[in-house]
XYZ file of C-alpha atoms in Angstrom:
691
model
C -0.907 40.467 23.042
C -3.357 38.806 20.705
C -4.661 42.215 19.464
C -7.828 42.594 17.365
C -9.117 40.220 14.678
C -10.625 42.002 11.687
C -13.405 40.142 10.277
C -15.836 41.577 7.504
C -15.365 45.045 8.881
C -16.156 44.000 12.400
C -13.527 44.074 15.123
C -13.801 41.150 17.610
C -11.560 40.755 20.662
C -10.111 37.182 20.690
C -10.780 35.248 23.784
C -7.490 33.649 25.009
C -8.929 30.282 25.895
C -10.805 29.784 22.614
C -7.616 30.900 20.743
C -5.612 28.322 22.501
C -8.106 25.621 21.626
C -8.263 26.719 18.065
C -4.385 26.502 17.933
C -4.422 23.009 19.365
C -7.189 22.038 16.935
C -5.156 23.473 14.078
C -2.040 21.638 15.184
C -3.909 18.353 15.427
C -5.420 18.751 12.001
C -2.441 19.860 10.031
C 0.185 17.580 11.507
C 0.045 14.482 9.220
C 0.919 11.883 11.872
C -1.393 13.221 14.539
C -4.183 13.630 12.023
C -3.963 10.028 10.857
C -4.053 8.828 14.475
C -7.315 10.621 15.120
C -10.102 8.190 15.971
C -12.846 10.396 14.601
C -14.866 9.288 11.538
C -16.342 12.485 10.439
C -13.357 13.499 8.252
C -12.995 10.113 6.820
C -16.588 10.046 5.229
C -17.135 10.351 1.509
C -19.103 13.500 1.182
C -21.644 14.254 -1.610
C -19.290 16.741 -3.216
C -16.427 14.173 -3.398
C -18.583 11.396 -5.134
C -17.210 10.743 -8.580
C -14.020 12.576 -7.799
C -12.603 10.502 -4.890
C -12.645 6.704 -5.335
C -14.790 5.115 -2.382
C -12.781 1.847 -2.788
C -9.201 2.901 -3.225
C -8.291 3.899 0.320
C -6.160 2.021 2.907
C -7.721 0.093 5.725
C -6.810 1.002 9.269
C -5.651 4.370 10.595
C -5.268 6.153 7.261
C -8.692 4.962 5.986
C -10.550 7.870 4.342
C -7.752 10.274 4.818
C -5.509 8.864 2.013
C -7.721 8.935 -1.078
C -7.243 8.428 -4.851
C -8.827 10.236 -7.617
C -11.386 8.515 -9.930
C -10.269 7.352 -13.283
C -12.161 10.062 -15.250
C -11.453 12.974 -12.708
C -9.014 15.538 -13.963
C -7.473 18.675 -12.356
C -7.751 22.031 -14.120
C -4.097 23.176 -14.733
C -4.610 26.282 -16.764
C -6.147 29.616 -16.051
C -9.251 29.765 -18.328
C -10.486 33.339 -17.425
C -11.646 35.265 -20.511
C -12.341 39.055 -20.419
C -15.534 38.477 -22.419
C -17.270 36.654 -19.679
C -18.393 39.586 -17.650
C -19.922 41.286 -20.594
C -21.620 38.136 -21.743
C -23.201 37.820 -18.259
C -24.443 41.341 -18.516
C -25.935 40.561 -21.860
C -27.723 37.516 -20.534
C -29.591 39.562 -17.908
C -27.184 40.107 -15.054
C -27.310 43.563 -13.538
C -23.848 45.098 -13.003
C -22.660 45.990 -9.555
C -22.975 49.783 -10.351
C -26.518 49.335 -11.528
C -29.750 48.698 -9.618
C -31.809 45.414 -10.351
C -35.539 45.502 -11.186
C -36.487 43.618 -8.036
C -35.338 44.096 -4.444
C -31.964 42.694 -3.366
C -33.621 40.169 -1.326
C -35.163 38.744 -4.402
C -32.006 38.599 -6.337
C -28.978 36.167 -6.388
C -25.492 37.804 -6.194
C -23.309 36.621 -9.287
C -19.716 36.068 -8.395
C -16.969 35.316 -10.885
C -13.777 33.595 -9.408
C -14.732 34.969 -5.995
C -15.384 38.614 -7.232
C -18.999 40.146 -7.370
C -19.863 40.953 -10.804
C -23.536 41.745 -10.504
C -27.085 40.651 -9.510
C -29.584 38.337 -11.251
C -33.318 38.250 -10.466
C -34.529 34.994 -8.755
C -36.792 34.044 -11.698
C -34.067 34.640 -14.302
C -31.280 32.682 -12.608
C -32.220 29.061 -13.864
C -32.446 30.256 -17.347
C -29.184 31.897 -17.043
C -27.622 28.777 -15.745
C -29.182 26.663 -18.495
C -27.801 29.014 -21.097
C -24.235 28.936 -19.657
C -24.356 25.103 -19.557
C -25.526 25.032 -23.168
C -22.609 27.243 -24.339
C -20.143 25.299 -22.180
C -21.128 21.965 -23.568
C -21.511 23.080 -27.178
C -18.216 25.134 -27.038
C -20.035 28.421 -27.998
C -19.411 32.144 -27.012
C -15.791 31.228 -25.913
C -17.012 29.812 -22.607
C -14.173 27.342 -21.349
C -15.065 23.661 -21.219
C -13.868 23.572 -17.587
C -16.037 26.446 -16.365
C -18.038 25.570 -13.195
C -21.583 27.075 -12.860
C -23.090 26.723 -9.334
C -26.477 27.941 -8.526
C -27.231 27.783 -4.770
C -31.040 28.299 -4.408
C -32.864 30.217 -1.809
C -34.356 27.582 0.330
C -35.349 29.616 3.362
C -33.103 27.559 5.621
C -30.087 29.163 7.065
C -27.636 26.765 5.343
C -25.472 27.851 2.431
C -25.162 31.258 1.021
C -27.501 31.625 -1.957
C -26.162 32.938 -5.255
C -24.653 32.205 -8.590
C -21.051 31.205 -8.526
C -18.889 30.778 -11.677
C -15.377 29.405 -11.450
C -12.763 29.454 -14.114
C -9.594 29.134 -11.887
C -7.100 26.394 -11.986
C -6.507 23.620 -9.261
C -10.109 22.412 -9.316
C -11.404 18.792 -9.730
C -13.531 18.307 -12.759
C -15.210 15.139 -14.233
C -17.262 14.394 -17.274
C -20.967 13.489 -17.238
C -23.518 13.271 -20.037
C -25.938 16.261 -20.466
C -29.302 14.558 -21.331
C -30.826 17.639 -22.870
C -27.835 18.144 -25.355
C -26.739 14.663 -25.717
C -23.178 15.940 -25.170
C -20.424 15.438 -22.617
C -20.114 18.121 -20.026
C -17.495 18.632 -17.265
C -18.702 19.446 -13.870
C -17.025 20.385 -10.551
C -17.305 19.366 -6.975
C -19.453 22.249 -5.909
C -21.962 22.204 -8.626
C -22.724 18.492 -8.524
C -24.234 18.887 -5.081
C -27.102 20.850 -6.603
C -27.496 18.564 -9.549
C -29.630 15.379 -10.191
C -27.266 12.840 -11.926
C -28.694 9.362 -12.859
C -26.368 6.256 -13.095
C -28.429 3.835 -15.236
C -31.067 4.311 -17.912
C -33.932 3.179 -15.634
C -33.053 5.832 -13.122
C -33.698 8.749 -15.421
C -36.824 10.627 -14.451
C -38.224 13.258 -16.826
C -38.100 16.699 -15.581
C -35.796 15.903 -12.633
C -32.835 14.226 -14.063
C -30.570 16.434 -16.042
C -27.418 14.427 -16.415
C -26.147 10.816 -16.430
C -22.940 9.104 -15.530
C -20.903 8.009 -18.593
C -20.383 4.582 -17.041
C -21.543 3.071 -13.787
C -17.834 2.451 -12.956
C -16.865 6.095 -13.464
C -16.660 6.356 -9.679
C -13.812 4.067 -9.398
C -10.071 4.721 -9.529
C -7.805 3.283 -12.155
C -6.676 0.525 -9.882
C -10.209 -0.233 -8.662
C -11.298 -0.601 -12.216
C -8.963 -3.619 -12.737
C -11.043 -5.723 -10.140
C -13.292 -8.212 -12.082
C -16.912 -8.364 -10.851
C -16.057 -5.943 -7.974
C -19.790 -5.223 -7.513
C -20.188 -8.921 -6.357
C -17.556 -8.589 -3.600
C -17.727 -7.417 0.018
C -16.317 -3.800 -0.072
C -13.313 -4.443 2.262
C -12.042 -7.136 -0.019
C -12.002 -4.622 -2.985
C -10.058 -2.257 -0.644
C -7.544 -4.922 0.029
C -6.999 -5.696 -3.777
C -6.407 -2.058 -4.402
C -3.420 -2.250 -2.033
C -2.200 -5.598 -3.325
C -2.588 -4.707 -6.979
C 0.284 -2.208 -6.352
C 2.406 -5.088 -4.662
C 2.395 -7.497 -7.452
C 5.442 -9.059 -8.802
C 4.402 -8.464 -12.437
C 6.074 -6.946 -15.493
C 6.341 -3.169 -14.666
C 8.262 -2.001 -17.753
C 9.769 -3.050 -20.981
C 13.236 -1.274 -20.586
C 14.986 -3.548 -17.942
C 18.446 -3.176 -19.526
C 18.210 0.550 -19.325
C 16.956 1.055 -15.908
C 18.964 1.557 -12.689
C 16.331 1.359 -9.944
C 17.326 0.380 -6.536
C 14.941 -2.606 -6.660
C 12.726 -3.976 -9.409
C 10.502 -7.004 -9.396
C 9.884 -9.066 -12.437
C 7.588 -12.052 -13.246
C 9.225 -14.259 -15.759
C 5.969 -15.975 -16.922
C 3.175 -13.439 -16.984
C -0.058 -14.107 -18.781
C -3.015 -12.110 -20.174
C -6.101 -12.690 -17.931
C -8.965 -14.634 -19.496
C -11.363 -12.594 -17.489
C -10.730 -8.815 -17.507
C -12.700 -5.480 -17.104
C -13.045 -3.139 -19.968
C -10.654 -0.537 -18.387
C -7.959 -3.334 -18.383
C -7.730 -2.972 -22.212
C -8.348 0.682 -22.087
C -4.984 1.084 -20.336
C -3.261 -1.441 -22.407
C -2.333 -3.554 -19.357
C -1.496 -6.525 -21.509
C 1.781 -4.913 -22.170
C 2.304 -4.794 -18.302
C 0.703 -8.053 -16.963
C 0.556 -8.727 -13.244
C -0.227 -12.399 -12.948
C -0.917 -15.841 -14.262
C -4.047 -17.819 -15.127
C -4.164 -20.779 -12.678
C -6.564 -23.734 -12.560
C -7.903 -23.434 -9.017
C -9.868 -26.217 -7.102
C -11.809 -25.113 -4.107
C -10.984 -28.131 -1.829
C -9.906 -28.791 1.725
C -6.906 -31.176 1.066
C -4.290 -32.453 3.587
C -4.696 -29.634 6.125
C -1.804 -27.596 4.461
C -4.372 -25.162 3.135
C -5.742 -23.996 6.365
C -5.716 -20.322 7.546
C -5.199 -18.655 4.227
C -2.629 -20.953 2.984
C -2.652 -22.503 -0.422
C -1.144 -25.670 -1.994
C 0.812 -25.314 -5.182
C 1.275 -28.188 -7.712
C 4.949 -29.022 -7.707
C 4.805 -29.811 -11.437
C 3.380 -26.477 -12.262
C 6.126 -24.837 -10.037
C 8.765 -26.900 -12.208
C 7.373 -25.788 -15.377
C 7.614 -22.122 -14.349
C 4.550 -21.068 -12.629
C 5.069 -17.619 -10.936
C 8.872 -17.640 -11.398
C 10.429 -14.231 -10.838
C 13.357 -12.158 -10.439
C 14.544 -9.164 -8.379
C 16.936 -6.608 -9.990
C 19.051 -4.799 -7.408
C 21.303 -1.871 -8.430
C 24.215 -0.579 -6.411
C 26.007 2.669 -7.210
C 29.723 2.562 -6.545
C 31.347 6.018 -6.497
C 35.207 6.039 -5.919
C 34.958 9.775 -5.062
C 33.130 8.886 -1.765
C 36.020 6.372 -0.958
C 38.749 8.911 -1.061
C 40.711 9.380 2.091
C 43.032 12.294 2.827
C 45.854 12.124 0.119
C 44.231 9.462 -1.956
C 42.682 11.414 -4.864
C 43.786 9.042 -7.588
C 41.446 5.950 -7.274
C 40.529 3.997 -10.300
C 38.742 0.734 -11.091
C 41.241 -2.026 -11.798
C 43.229 -4.937 -10.441
C 46.796 -4.690 -9.161
C 49.603 -6.886 -10.257
C 49.670 -8.556 -6.800
C 46.085 -9.570 -7.010
C 45.651 -10.646 -10.612
C 46.100 -14.326 -9.800
C 43.513 -14.374 -7.095
C 40.780 -12.243 -8.742
C 40.280 -14.203 -12.025
C 36.578 -13.812 -11.916
C 37.122 -9.998 -12.396
C 37.983 -8.386 -15.731
C 40.780 -5.870 -16.284
C 38.613 -3.076 -15.001
C 38.249 -4.729 -11.806
C 34.510 -5.393 -12.447
C 32.577 -8.686 -12.698
C 31.844 -9.883 -16.251
C 28.253 -9.538 -17.320
C 26.353 -12.838 -16.900
C 28.726 -14.187 -14.247
C 27.243 -15.750 -11.066
C 28.213 -14.286 -7.682
C 28.068 -16.238 -4.410
C 28.702 -15.128 -0.947
C 32.356 -14.149 -0.399
C 33.291 -13.917 -4.209
C 35.162 -10.769 -5.300
C 32.690 -8.070 -6.196
C 34.829 -5.331 -7.574
C 38.343 -4.025 -7.200
C 39.908 -0.556 -7.400
C 43.536 0.781 -6.862
C 45.342 3.809 -5.775
C 47.579 5.061 -8.659
C 49.817 6.887 -6.290
C 50.723 4.029 -4.067
C 49.803 1.037 -6.231
C 47.761 -0.445 -3.492
C 44.613 -2.300 -4.522
C 41.299 -2.773 -2.630
C 38.831 -5.528 -3.121
C 35.216 -5.591 -1.972
C 33.623 -8.999 -1.656
C 29.970 -9.921 -2.286
C 28.108 -9.874 1.033
C 24.629 -11.318 -0.019
C 23.968 -14.922 0.889
C 21.802 -15.386 -2.226
C 23.395 -16.437 -5.432
C 22.848 -13.694 -8.041
C 23.848 -12.890 -11.700
C 25.392 -9.840 -12.958
C 22.835 -8.352 -15.236
C 24.250 -5.051 -16.340
C 27.009 -2.570 -15.556
C 26.825 1.057 -16.550
C 29.596 3.563 -16.308
C 28.404 6.803 -14.830
C 29.743 10.248 -15.643
C 28.625 13.914 -15.839
C 26.302 15.374 -18.309
C 29.041 16.215 -20.891
C 30.688 12.868 -20.680
C 34.031 14.285 -19.835
C 34.170 12.773 -16.386
C 36.642 10.122 -15.234
C 35.920 6.390 -14.881
C 35.102 6.853 -11.203
C 31.439 5.748 -10.835
C 29.707 2.577 -12.063
C 26.165 1.183 -11.561
C 26.197 -2.685 -11.114
C 22.819 -4.403 -11.509
C 22.401 -7.740 -10.095
C 19.554 -10.188 -10.884
C 18.465 -12.319 -8.119
C 16.236 -15.407 -9.181
C 13.363 -15.841 -6.800
C 11.142 -18.753 -7.629
C 8.204 -19.430 -5.269
C 9.171 -20.893 -2.028
C 7.241 -21.924 1.186
C 6.082 -18.630 2.928
C 5.733 -16.551 -0.252
C 2.572 -14.500 -0.746
C -0.006 -15.021 -3.465
C -3.488 -13.390 -3.968
C -6.382 -13.439 -6.364
C -7.782 -10.127 -7.779
C -10.537 -10.278 -4.965
C -8.485 -9.598 -1.814
C -8.075 -13.329 -1.250
C -4.466 -13.444 -0.107
C -2.640 -16.491 1.174
C 0.888 -17.956 1.425
C 2.300 -20.942 -0.319
C 2.443 -23.636 2.445
C 3.515 -26.692 0.324
C 4.666 -27.742 -3.039
C 2.421 -30.820 -3.388
C 3.753 -33.681 -5.765
C 1.571 -33.883 -8.891
C 1.016 -37.642 -8.336
C -0.725 -36.995 -4.999
C -2.912 -34.038 -6.310
C -6.627 -34.598 -6.929
C -7.485 -35.030 -10.547
C -10.697 -34.758 -12.621
C -12.344 -37.396 -14.647
C -10.384 -36.008 -17.656
C -7.168 -36.215 -15.777
C -6.590 -32.644 -15.253
C -4.799 -31.619 -12.118
C -5.284 -28.152 -10.506
C -2.335 -25.668 -10.120
C -3.642 -24.312 -6.829
C -5.794 -25.844 -4.028
C -7.858 -23.080 -2.343
C -9.591 -23.821 1.005
C -13.394 -23.533 0.814
C -13.399 -21.768 4.178
C -11.977 -18.638 2.598
C -15.401 -17.875 0.930
C -18.258 -17.821 3.550
C -17.016 -14.977 5.764
C -15.205 -13.013 3.125
C -18.118 -13.181 0.590
C -15.933 -12.670 -2.458
C -18.569 -14.034 -4.802
C -16.767 -12.180 -7.711
C -14.062 -14.790 -7.463
C -16.511 -17.622 -7.814
C -17.872 -15.885 -10.835
C -14.348 -15.356 -12.196
C -13.664 -19.023 -11.835
C -16.667 -19.935 -13.908
C -16.036 -17.235 -16.452
C -12.365 -18.267 -16.858
C -13.334 -21.966 -17.286
C -15.855 -21.065 -19.960
C -13.395 -18.713 -21.578
C -10.749 -21.433 -21.918
C -13.320 -23.743 -23.344
C -14.627 -21.472 -26.054
C -11.460 -19.475 -26.704
C -12.764 -16.167 -25.512
C -11.764 -13.262 -23.224
C -14.776 -12.365 -20.988
C -15.785 -8.799 -20.060
C -15.655 -8.566 -16.195
C -16.678 -4.940 -15.977
C -18.719 -4.287 -12.734
C -22.432 -3.440 -12.925
C -22.801 -5.067 -16.393
C -24.969 -8.039 -15.092
C -28.335 -7.474 -13.489
C -30.966 -9.596 -11.636
C -32.746 -10.407 -14.855
C -29.498 -11.331 -16.648
C -27.294 -12.742 -13.897
C -23.592 -13.701 -14.267
C -24.020 -17.296 -12.915
C -26.741 -17.891 -15.492
C -24.807 -16.509 -18.367
C -21.626 -18.361 -17.698
C -23.417 -21.400 -16.471
C -24.955 -21.865 -19.889
C -21.581 -21.515 -21.517
C -20.187 -24.192 -19.365
C -23.087 -26.456 -20.220
C -22.515 -25.764 -23.855
C -18.966 -26.851 -23.284
C -20.019 -30.127 -21.853
C -19.397 -29.216 -18.301
C -21.457 -28.904 -15.112
C -23.782 -25.800 -15.031
C -22.322 -24.588 -11.719
C -18.644 -25.178 -12.383
C -18.270 -28.230 -10.293
C -16.743 -31.575 -11.401
C -16.130 -35.038 -9.867
C -12.549 -35.504 -8.610
C -10.567 -38.412 -7.456
C -7.960 -38.409 -4.533
C -4.464 -38.460 -5.839
C -3.276 -40.538 -2.880
C -5.777 -43.342 -2.965
C -7.466 -42.937 -6.292
C -10.931 -43.102 -4.657
C -13.713 -40.741 -6.068
C -14.394 -37.940 -3.677
C -17.846 -37.838 -2.346
C -18.469 -34.117 -2.861
C -18.375 -32.264 -6.154
C -15.443 -29.909 -6.211
C -15.707 -26.343 -7.690
C -12.892 -26.016 -10.105
C -12.051 -23.184 -12.742
C -9.573 -20.733 -13.896
C -8.580 -17.772 -11.771
C -6.092 -14.994 -12.490
C -3.527 -15.174 -9.634
C -1.011 -12.502 -8.598
C 2.349 -13.288 -7.030
C 3.134 -10.398 -4.408
C 6.580 -8.947 -3.649
C 6.324 -10.103 0.046
C 8.830 -13.085 0.029
C 10.175 -15.078 2.967
C 13.774 -14.608 1.595
C 13.481 -10.924 2.484
C 11.750 -11.384 5.883
C 13.262 -14.263 7.695
C 15.188 -13.307 10.815
C 17.709 -15.283 12.780
C 19.618 -14.144 16.004
C 21.600 -16.172 18.617
C 23.238 -13.105 20.234
C 24.197 -9.650 19.060
C 23.690 -6.008 19.835
C 21.639 -4.874 22.867
C 20.059 -1.523 23.789
C 22.218 0.810 25.793
C 19.530 1.761 28.137
C 17.533 -1.256 28.917
C 20.073 -3.915 27.921
C 17.400 -5.766 25.918
C 18.071 -7.064 22.304
C 17.517 -4.432 19.774
C 14.863 -4.752 17.012
C 15.188 -4.719 13.278
C 16.171 -7.315 10.704
C 18.835 -5.145 9.099
C 20.821 -4.842 12.407
C 20.582 -8.444 13.360
C 17.838 -7.720 16.024
C 15.523 -10.055 17.763
C 11.893 -10.589 17.389
C 9.520 -9.035 20.057
C 7.978 -11.666 22.239
C 4.609 -9.939 23.020
C 1.852 -10.211 25.477
C -0.171 -12.491 23.231
C 2.772 -14.836 22.786
C 3.274 -14.799 26.579
C -0.518 -15.776 27.125
C -0.031 -18.780 24.678
C 2.929 -20.048 26.607
C 1.023 -19.692 29.825
C -1.973 -21.484 28.367
C 0.476 -24.362 27.343
C 1.803 -24.454 30.911
C 5.449 -24.049 29.698
C 6.522 -21.667 32.309
C 10.263 -22.470 32.134
C 10.232 -21.782 28.437
C 8.428 -18.449 29.137
C 11.087 -17.704 31.742
C 13.900 -18.418 29.243
C 12.381 -16.241 26.548
C 11.644 -13.198 28.676
C 14.527 -13.393 31.086
C 17.473 -15.507 30.178
C 17.478 -14.695 26.457
C 16.522 -10.999 27.061
C 18.122 -8.966 29.726
C 19.065 -11.105 32.669
C 21.262 -9.326 35.219
C 22.440 -9.916 38.670
C 21.688 -7.145 41.125
C 22.428 -6.514 44.848
C 19.458 -5.960 47.152
C 19.145 -5.167 50.895
C 17.136 -7.900 52.607
C 16.429 -5.533 55.638
C 15.215 -2.461 53.843
C 14.200 -4.025 50.478
C 16.114 -1.280 48.407
C 17.597 -2.266 45.037
C 19.526 1.094 44.785
C 21.169 1.482 48.225
C 23.797 -1.384 48.033
C 27.049 0.052 46.864
C 30.406 -1.676 46.398
C 32.588 -0.726 49.328
C 36.261 -0.125 48.135
C 38.703 -2.354 50.133
C 41.306 -0.710 52.524
C 44.576 0.170 50.901
C 46.397 -2.056 53.303
C 44.326 -5.134 52.463
C 46.030 -7.820 50.518
C 42.820 -9.947 49.838
C 40.978 -7.159 48.012
C 37.623 -8.701 49.022
C 34.652 -7.044 47.138
C 31.968 -6.234 49.665
C 28.675 -4.399 49.065
C 27.209 -2.312 51.847
C 23.755 -0.845 52.239
C 24.126 2.856 52.482
C 20.708 3.092 54.335
C 21.235 0.326 56.893
C 24.923 0.814 56.823
C 25.402 -3.027 57.072
C 26.923 -5.529 54.705
C 25.534 -8.805 56.093
C 21.994 -7.920 54.690
C 23.087 -7.531 51.043
C 22.087 -10.474 48.854
C 22.346 -10.989 45.092
C 19.222 -11.600 42.995
C 18.651 -12.146 39.296
C 16.280 -9.667 37.885
C 15.738 -8.271 34.293
C 17.934 -5.339 33.714
C 15.057 -3.169 32.532
C 13.390 -3.538 36.071
C 16.449 -2.028 37.536
C 16.057 0.968 35.034
C 12.374 1.168 36.089
C 13.207 1.365 39.761
C 15.876 4.058 39.117
C 13.424 6.215 37.129
C 10.775 5.803 39.778
C 13.433 6.985 42.446
C 14.037 10.067 40.281
C 10.464 11.115 40.885
C 10.505 10.340 44.644
C 8.778 6.959 44.413
C 10.517 4.171 46.635
C 10.303 0.615 45.531
C 10.749 -1.880 48.277
C 11.363 -5.449 47.447
C 10.448 -8.409 49.735
C 13.382 -10.692 49.483
C 13.249 -13.854 51.572
């Protein structure tokens, strides 16, 4: 039934087993979820043809690592068809023998020339490099109508049975191209993925070898994506930390747009007090990120203080918080369409307040909507609409527990504006100032949560009386190896002293001219310690601390992971219909899973009664009947009392032993009863030893 597979003119009978294996492999590779769960590392590697086109940093950690990639900043996709009819004739004029001709040398000594996958002729082995050089010259200099995004690939004859040798020219769309510098011409040239494998491209000036290197990267950081280019001194960090920052840079509670009154997004995050970073890479200005800042310059002291900064936690100066440090808001928009609320016979709904409700709904206007700028609390009237046919009014109340402000109300209609007043978009502004449990991060993957708002009078202070905004635990540096954050702290400190903005582009400092030496001299010129440390005094006792404390200015980001969105409370509620255990999920008032590691912790503490309460009483406790004699949990059944009986005594009888004096009640988890029933369905008997 598989038939014949036609391959290059050869007919091959398909072997059934191999075909099934191929299909299973095809299914595994092409189904996204299964593909991501593959444990193999081969497909995740950054191959030579991908270098410079796919960012080696901007990829998630964990299962999708290397499978979900991002383009580099200079990489572009060819979107237009660039084929010109003059190209085949140009190739023939440059020494290519057409397909209907015969080359001067044997075919084994010639390269086939293909244009967009079609064979156009042959070129002698000795003439091929000169032809490629001529095509590159015309492409870079924009001569002879050769498109700038033409890809010229010469796969040489190496004698090894690897790639098919030949001259391949591509002008089709949907290809990745990136710019490099042509050293011979001193011009910018666009190259493709296939051709860069057979090219020698230098990165720095000292890597250029005469006769071997033909091209050079425009910048050392050309291999990075847009987001990865925003990390200052990323070449001084351990690579996973840069990967973490690429993910967190997209989770910042920054200033994403300038048109808040005109937007109706479901959820928008806004930082009220954003700042321009004192230390920024060159690409930060290139993309005009100052119009959309993502954080705040904070004075950070690296000190272990009070114990509230352990395990990636940070202490925030309460006075800084009161002055507005990292304050933010969330804009939530709800679309209310009265046509979706129409029941049978109710086709005349409009926004408004009925005469009977006018006295009780004073905080709503005549249209039944809250005034812009009004504060809404839990249980306040949100909006009102009425049925013009019956005069009945309907009121919807605000259900969110947080106090919010009505920011904007838009009346929606159709494209022509002739629609009725039946749909509105209400945008609410929820103030979200930092609270204990909110997440912060520097630009080096150093994430942590706010553990305490520390009073300013108890904060450590320097000899000049300056108090830090953030206390960062020194144990966050040795294992993470984020030296870039240490350099940023020194650079930010020197920038604030001298009124500068420092360039933090990676690969700009070398061993001869190190970053520590450069910024250390600037700190020394400003009257501070060469290494960025200062003498500090305890805010509690006033005693001078024995160790010098490293303190400087670091650009900190507030992330959108807030404890107000994640806290979960449940006393009792919905349960799963099959297992009778509490359902999961914060939106449905579910419970939090008590896992194996939590169980181990309670066992280690010796709190067995607490463990029993968590996993049994608070989960799915049930009372079951079991036969003591045969040990069956399924055989005891309720025996209906006789019709003439007046007592109606409920008796359970074992259907196997046919006795009722052997049936006892036991308390077991309900999921265990389900498990026993499922085992019985596949002919496995479970026998309980009940004493």
